[in-house]
Amino acid sequence: MARKWLRDVSDIARNIPKNQVGGILKKDLVIQPNEKAVIVKNGEVTDVLDSGKIRVGGLLKPGNFFKDVDVVIMDTSPKDLNWNMGELWSADKQKLGCSGLIRFRIGDIKRFFSMVYAYSTTDKKGERALGIQDIYSRLQSEVLTRVLEPEVSRMPMEDIYGNRNLQITIEDELETQLEQTLDMWGLELLKHTAEWDLGEYKTVLDAHQKFQTGEELAELGTLAEEKKHEDIGRVDVAKLRADQASVSVEADFRRQQELKEVEARRERERREDEDDIRAAREALKLKEEMHLVKARGMRVGLEVEQDMKDREHGRDMEYMKTVTEAGGADVAKTISEGRELSNLSAAQIEALAKVRESEVKAGEDKVEFMKEVEEREREDAYRRQELDAKLMDAAKPVSAGVGASAKVGKCPHCGAMVPAQAKFCGECGGKIG
């Protein structure tokens, strides 16, 4: 009797040893639709079979009767895995959750075959079974927790709530990691969904909204009460204005008239100021023009005078040149001085004479002063010589005797006592001997 795999919805693969297949003459397995079988002989994969009946042993097939033959049957139909991560915490310590659906199927038989032996254990009959829950356990520890927890923990709840772009970014990262992990196991990701559960944050938002709404309603009630009192106040003010209307109108009329008078006076003063400014500007302009005309006249007069002086100087230079060539420099100097004197007044000539007389007198006084200085210097020289001689006499020893043995003598010129060894007299400076 051929054996079939009575699989559960959550089963995805099962290993059936040959000794668990019924029958003596023949041991057959029926591979149903959406199933594939991997034949394992002595621990090696020998064949991958699609749906149909396969024989794994029996007396009618003695070549395989004594061999260790296992068959791994795999369900290739799409499988749905509902996942849930309800213990996620945001950066501001808000609890939230995320759940969704993962739909996958077997894509690579050989790679998935190695997963059957890696992630399943044998039961009492020696069979191995791999279910969706086993795959979910691996995905939860290797993908879901590693992707969702770091992303959510670094963001505050306020940034997560309603931020569809952030949610899409996290879901894309999660889908990428799922595809890589499932592909490593030989599985193909068909669909992936994610749904966020903000938990108590919505309750907090609802409570906050209700509180804010209550506050706004209370404020509106207060405003309505204030409006009521304001309306009453406006009515009272209107009555008061009605009583004071005539007085107010008269006061307004007077204020307007005073304002008009003030404005008229200001306008008149402004125009007067403008006229004064205009007249002042015209006077300044006229004054500047007069200065310019006067300056031009002075300039013309100076130019004419300078031209006359230049011509006179040219004639003088020509005349001086002629006189110098004819009579010499002294004659030219005399003529030049006489010409200069002819241009001076009597008082200027007298003053010039006094200046020259004082210059001559100053020169004579200077000569007399120099003579006096020389005489004083000469007298000082004589006194210094006499003093030096006396100092020399005082410094030398003098004998008390007279005659031939005396060490002093007289100067033949002035008769002054001089030392015997002196060659010059200390008084008159004459030479002795």
XYZ file of C-alpha atoms in Angstrom:
433
model
C 0.000 0.000 0.000
C 1.482 3.354 -1.050
C 1.895 5.983 1.632
C 0.900 9.649 1.297
C 2.041 12.652 3.298
C -0.939 13.747 5.338
C 0.414 17.255 5.800
C -1.000 19.976 7.953
C -1.494 23.556 6.770
C 1.454 24.677 8.850
C 3.788 21.894 7.574
C 6.252 22.728 4.827
C 8.669 19.754 4.806
C 8.970 16.248 6.347
C 11.676 13.614 6.302
C 10.275 10.030 6.036
C 12.785 7.198 6.567
C 12.345 4.049 4.487
C 11.541 1.936 7.544
C 8.480 4.074 8.167
C 7.024 3.242 4.752
C 4.588 0.309 4.946
C 4.865 -2.784 2.751
C 7.139 -5.813 2.394
C 7.269 -6.489 -1.313
C 7.344 -2.826 -2.208
C 7.584 0.451 -0.333
C 5.945 3.236 -2.324
C 5.374 6.927 -1.610
C 2.834 9.064 -3.447
C 4.010 12.662 -4.194
C 0.865 14.753 -4.414
C 0.421 17.994 -6.388
C 2.376 20.995 -5.021
C 4.873 18.554 -3.508
C 8.423 17.629 -4.362
C 10.533 14.801 -3.015
C 14.263 14.628 -2.438
C 15.748 11.111 -2.406
C 18.540 10.702 0.128
C 20.660 7.526 -0.041
C 23.365 7.009 2.530
C 23.240 10.727 3.449
C 23.532 12.015 -0.140
C 20.905 13.627 -2.387
C 20.456 11.447 -5.427
C 17.331 12.795 -7.084
C 14.583 15.466 -6.918
C 11.176 14.187 -8.023
C 7.913 15.927 -8.868
C 4.411 14.615 -8.176
C 3.801 10.870 -8.731
C 4.529 7.506 -7.124
C 8.077 6.583 -6.147
C 9.446 3.357 -4.713
C 11.958 3.553 -1.930
C 12.470 -0.174 -1.208
C 10.914 -3.649 -0.728
C 11.524 -7.209 -1.838
C 10.627 -6.359 -5.407
C 13.467 -3.894 -5.415
C 16.188 -5.753 -3.626
C 18.842 -3.372 -4.861
C 17.568 -0.762 -2.397
C 16.308 -3.103 0.319
C 19.419 -3.027 2.470
C 20.326 0.634 1.862
C 19.623 3.571 4.076
C 17.071 5.538 2.037
C 15.225 8.638 3.255
C 12.705 10.775 1.413
C 12.258 14.483 2.204
C 8.886 15.652 0.973
C 8.416 19.431 0.557
C 5.251 21.449 0.121
C 5.876 23.964 -2.712
C 2.553 25.766 -2.375
C 2.593 29.363 -1.040
C 2.571 29.632 2.732
C 1.230 32.514 4.822
C 3.015 33.475 7.999
C 1.315 35.937 10.365
C 3.908 37.743 12.437
C 3.500 40.095 15.366
C 5.954 42.314 17.284
C 3.961 43.783 20.134
C 6.823 44.794 22.460
C 8.423 47.752 20.666
C 9.382 50.908 22.547
C 9.959 54.340 21.060
C 12.645 56.822 22.131
C 10.210 58.554 24.509
C 9.250 55.231 26.166
C 5.944 54.763 24.354
C 4.837 51.204 23.676
C 3.706 50.220 20.193
C 3.407 47.134 18.077
C 3.741 46.018 14.485
C 2.235 42.978 12.802
C 1.774 41.720 9.268
C 1.780 38.889 6.780
C 4.684 37.115 5.090
C 3.803 34.933 2.112
C 6.543 32.723 0.741
C 7.222 29.423 -1.001
C 10.093 27.105 -1.726
C 12.274 28.512 -4.500
C 15.463 26.451 -4.410
C 14.957 22.781 -3.461
C 18.561 21.965 -2.658
C 19.143 25.004 -0.432
C 15.885 24.450 1.410
C 16.790 20.764 1.827
C 19.776 21.747 3.964
C 17.465 23.879 6.117
C 15.300 20.838 6.898
C 18.185 19.054 8.556
C 19.552 22.242 10.154
C 16.387 23.567 11.825
C 14.426 20.404 12.689
C 14.764 17.506 15.145
C 13.765 13.810 14.851
C 10.795 12.379 16.717
C 10.444 8.915 18.215
C 9.855 7.404 14.778
C 12.976 8.960 13.350
C 11.037 11.461 11.214
C 11.882 15.143 10.833
C 9.225 17.833 10.359
C 9.690 21.516 9.530
C 6.732 23.882 9.949
C 5.903 27.521 9.440
C 6.340 28.161 13.168
C 9.969 27.000 12.958
C 10.639 29.453 10.138
C 8.835 32.205 12.056
C 11.007 31.623 15.117
C 14.106 32.081 12.998
C 12.766 35.157 11.225
C 11.703 36.749 14.495
C 15.123 36.414 16.082
C 17.252 37.058 13.002
C 15.239 39.661 11.048
C 12.175 41.161 12.731
C 13.792 42.010 16.038
C 17.053 43.237 14.469
C 15.256 45.577 12.035
C 12.237 46.893 13.922
C 13.626 47.446 17.413
C 16.650 49.637 16.425
C 14.592 51.714 13.992
C 11.718 52.316 16.415
C 13.850 52.901 19.523
C 15.642 55.899 17.996
C 12.441 57.772 17.059
C 9.932 59.459 19.405
C 6.282 58.408 19.124
C 5.301 61.826 17.847
C 7.531 61.354 14.786
C 6.245 57.825 14.157
C 2.545 58.611 14.439
C 1.148 59.602 11.060
C 4.609 59.587 9.434
C 3.889 57.380 6.464
C 7.275 58.022 4.887
C 9.038 56.713 7.982
C 6.798 53.657 8.107
C 7.455 52.926 4.431
C 11.206 53.277 4.992
C 11.137 50.797 7.878
C 8.917 48.391 5.903
C 11.260 48.553 2.891
C 14.257 47.792 5.100
C 12.350 44.910 6.687
C 11.345 43.519 3.305
C 14.949 43.700 2.081
C 16.213 41.779 5.097
C 13.420 39.210 4.727
C 14.256 38.619 1.071
C 17.949 38.125 1.857
C 17.292 35.735 4.746
C 14.612 33.695 2.928
C 16.756 33.502 -0.196
C 19.606 32.127 1.917
C 17.214 29.360 3.066
C 16.004 28.642 -0.480
C 12.651 30.385 0.062
C 11.077 33.010 -2.174
C 9.246 36.019 -0.658
C 5.931 36.560 -2.446
C 4.248 39.195 -0.318
C 4.952 41.238 2.741
C 2.601 43.519 4.700
C 2.988 45.531 7.904
C 0.442 47.185 10.134
C 1.381 49.516 12.983
C -0.402 49.463 16.330
C 0.214 52.615 18.362
C -1.390 51.088 21.448
C -2.026 53.459 24.311
C -0.745 56.470 22.364
C -4.092 56.746 20.590
C -5.821 56.674 23.977
C -3.537 59.479 25.147
C -4.279 61.446 21.994
C -8.025 60.913 22.441
C -7.851 62.055 26.062
C -5.771 65.059 25.061
C -8.226 65.898 22.295
C -11.172 65.625 24.673
C -9.407 67.787 27.232
C -8.521 70.365 24.606
C -12.092 70.328 23.258
C -13.472 70.811 26.775
C -11.089 73.704 27.352
C -12.099 75.323 24.082
C -15.807 74.887 24.864
C -15.295 76.410 28.305
C -13.387 79.281 26.733
C -16.155 79.787 24.189
C -18.691 79.898 27.051
C -16.583 82.507 28.785
C -16.319 84.504 25.578
C -20.094 84.303 25.126
C -20.615 85.623 28.658
C -18.109 88.398 28.008
C -19.896 89.210 24.744
C -23.165 89.462 26.613
C -21.732 91.958 29.100
C -20.023 93.869 26.278
C -23.369 94.202 24.482
C -24.938 95.557 27.667
C -22.036 97.992 27.993
C -22.418 99.122 24.380
C -26.110 99.875 24.991
C -25.203 101.982 28.027
C -22.487 103.751 26.072
C -24.925 104.435 23.233
C -27.395 105.982 25.667
C -24.646 108.133 27.180
C -23.493 109.234 23.728
C -27.065 110.116 22.811
C -27.283 112.319 25.900
C -23.944 113.965 25.157
C -24.402 114.189 21.378
C -25.068 117.931 21.173
C -22.179 118.810 23.485
C -19.875 116.451 21.635
C -20.856 117.869 18.239
C -20.197 121.433 19.391
C -16.835 120.443 20.902
C -15.901 118.592 17.731
C -16.830 121.616 15.620
C -14.664 123.880 17.778
C -11.739 121.449 17.631
C -12.048 121.210 13.873
C -12.082 124.985 13.518
C -9.041 125.337 15.744
C -7.325 122.587 13.795
C -8.088 124.360 10.525
C -6.702 127.646 11.880
C -3.548 125.935 13.079
C -3.100 124.203 9.730
C -3.683 127.506 7.869
C -1.103 129.233 10.079
C 1.392 126.439 9.545
C 0.818 126.589 5.805
C 1.331 130.355 5.794
C 4.521 130.050 7.838
C 5.733 127.306 5.566
C 5.231 129.446 2.488
C 6.949 132.383 4.148
C 9.871 130.172 5.076
C 10.038 128.905 1.507
C 10.056 132.492 0.182
C 12.814 133.441 2.637
C 14.861 130.415 1.686
C 14.390 131.157 -2.010
C 15.429 134.804 -1.517
C 18.458 133.746 0.532
C 19.497 131.277 -2.155
C 19.176 133.966 -4.833
C 21.204 136.422 -2.679
C 23.909 133.793 -2.147
C 23.950 133.067 -5.832
C 24.255 136.789 -6.633
C 27.005 137.175 -4.043
C 28.905 134.230 -5.554
C 28.579 135.768 -9.004
C 29.868 139.120 -7.648
C 32.812 137.354 -6.047
C 33.530 135.600 -9.314
C 33.396 138.893 -11.264
C 35.605 140.609 -8.697
C 38.044 137.716 -8.738
C 38.152 137.807 -12.523
C 38.834 141.609 -12.418
C 41.560 141.197 -9.841
C 43.073 138.439 -11.862
C 43.067 140.560 -15.011
C 44.610 143.496 -13.085
C 47.288 141.249 -11.603
C 48.026 139.795 -15.010
C 48.372 143.315 -16.491
C 50.567 144.457 -13.585
C 52.695 141.314 -13.801
C 53.020 141.825 -17.524
C 54.173 145.446 -16.963
C 56.654 144.315 -14.322
C 57.929 141.583 -16.628
C 58.422 144.098 -19.405
C 60.129 146.586 -17.074
C 62.322 143.823 -15.700
C 63.207 142.797 -19.211
C 64.177 146.370 -20.071
C 66.186 146.645 -16.859
C 67.980 143.401 -17.548
C 68.792 144.559 -21.047
C 69.998 147.891 -19.707
C 72.081 146.253 -16.977
C 73.611 143.963 -19.519
C 74.577 146.940 -21.672
C 75.956 148.899 -18.694
C 77.865 145.883 -17.406
C 79.449 145.318 -20.748
C 80.349 149.015 -21.008
C 81.359 150.054 -17.431
C 81.746 146.901 -15.351
C 79.988 145.352 -12.377
C 80.564 148.262 -9.962
C 78.875 150.712 -12.266
C 75.973 148.326 -12.729
C 75.663 147.891 -8.958
C 75.701 151.652 -8.407
C 73.077 152.192 -11.066
C 70.956 149.375 -9.612
C 71.156 150.843 -6.120
C 70.344 154.297 -7.430
C 67.359 152.928 -9.285
C 66.134 151.129 -6.183
C 66.548 154.311 -4.153
C 64.634 156.285 -6.758
C 61.645 154.008 -6.194
C 61.693 154.670 -2.425
C 60.125 157.543 -0.508
C 62.076 160.039 1.645
C 61.137 158.241 4.848
C 62.189 154.884 3.378
C 65.523 156.349 2.219
C 66.136 157.847 5.713
C 65.307 154.528 7.341
C 67.610 152.703 4.918
C 70.411 155.183 5.748
C 69.937 154.579 9.448
C 70.044 150.845 8.905
C 73.290 151.096 6.960
C 74.753 153.460 9.573
C 73.819 151.010 12.314
C 75.395 148.174 10.307
C 78.668 150.183 9.977
C 78.611 151.053 13.684
C 77.935 147.423 14.574
C 80.965 146.416 12.494
C 83.173 148.982 14.278
C 81.876 147.863 17.683
C 82.647 144.294 16.752
C 86.239 145.219 15.851
C 86.709 147.093 19.172
C 85.249 144.143 21.050
C 87.624 141.729 19.374
C 90.574 143.979 20.285
C 89.510 144.046 23.907
C 89.140 140.252 23.889
C 92.672 139.839 22.511
C 94.125 142.200 25.162
C 92.368 140.311 27.942
C 93.646 137.020 26.598
C 97.191 138.383 26.407
C 97.039 139.647 29.997
C 95.661 136.289 31.116
C 98.570 134.571 29.377
C 101.105 136.794 31.187
C 99.457 136.124 34.516
C 99.456 132.398 33.888
C 103.164 132.464 33.024
C 103.968 134.435 36.197
C 101.868 132.079 38.290
C 103.572 129.052 36.745
C 106.989 130.529 37.524
C 106.055 131.225 41.136
C 104.718 127.711 41.504
C 107.959 126.341 40.107
C 110.017 128.493 42.518
C 107.872 127.403 45.428
C 108.280 123.767 44.501
C 112.179 123.926 44.412
C 114.323 124.187 47.638
C 115.979 127.624 48.187
C 119.337 128.043 50.121
C 119.614 130.759 52.754
C 123.154 131.774 51.807
C 124.221 134.637 49.495
C 127.089 135.241 47.181
C 128.569 132.640 44.954
C 126.957 129.820 46.861
C 123.426 131.297 46.584
C 120.903 129.418 44.409
C 118.901 132.561 43.407
C 119.714 135.522 41.237
C 118.295 138.683 39.760
C 116.759 139.218 36.369
C 118.992 141.513 34.274
C 115.894 143.027 32.705
C 113.527 143.807 35.579
C 115.609 142.963 38.704
C 113.179 140.351 39.992
C 114.519 137.406 42.001
C 114.737 134.264 39.917
C 116.161 130.811 40.645
C 119.769 130.224 39.638
C 118.826 127.451 37.275
C 115.999 129.500 35.570
C 116.514 130.454 31.955
C 113.649 132.963 31.767
C 112.326 135.559 34.219
C 108.991 134.761 35.818
C 108.046 138.478 35.945
C 108.917 139.882 32.561
C 109.637 136.711 30.645
C 113.096 137.872 29.614
C 115.892 135.423 28.890
C 118.541 135.073 31.596
C 122.176 134.287 30.804
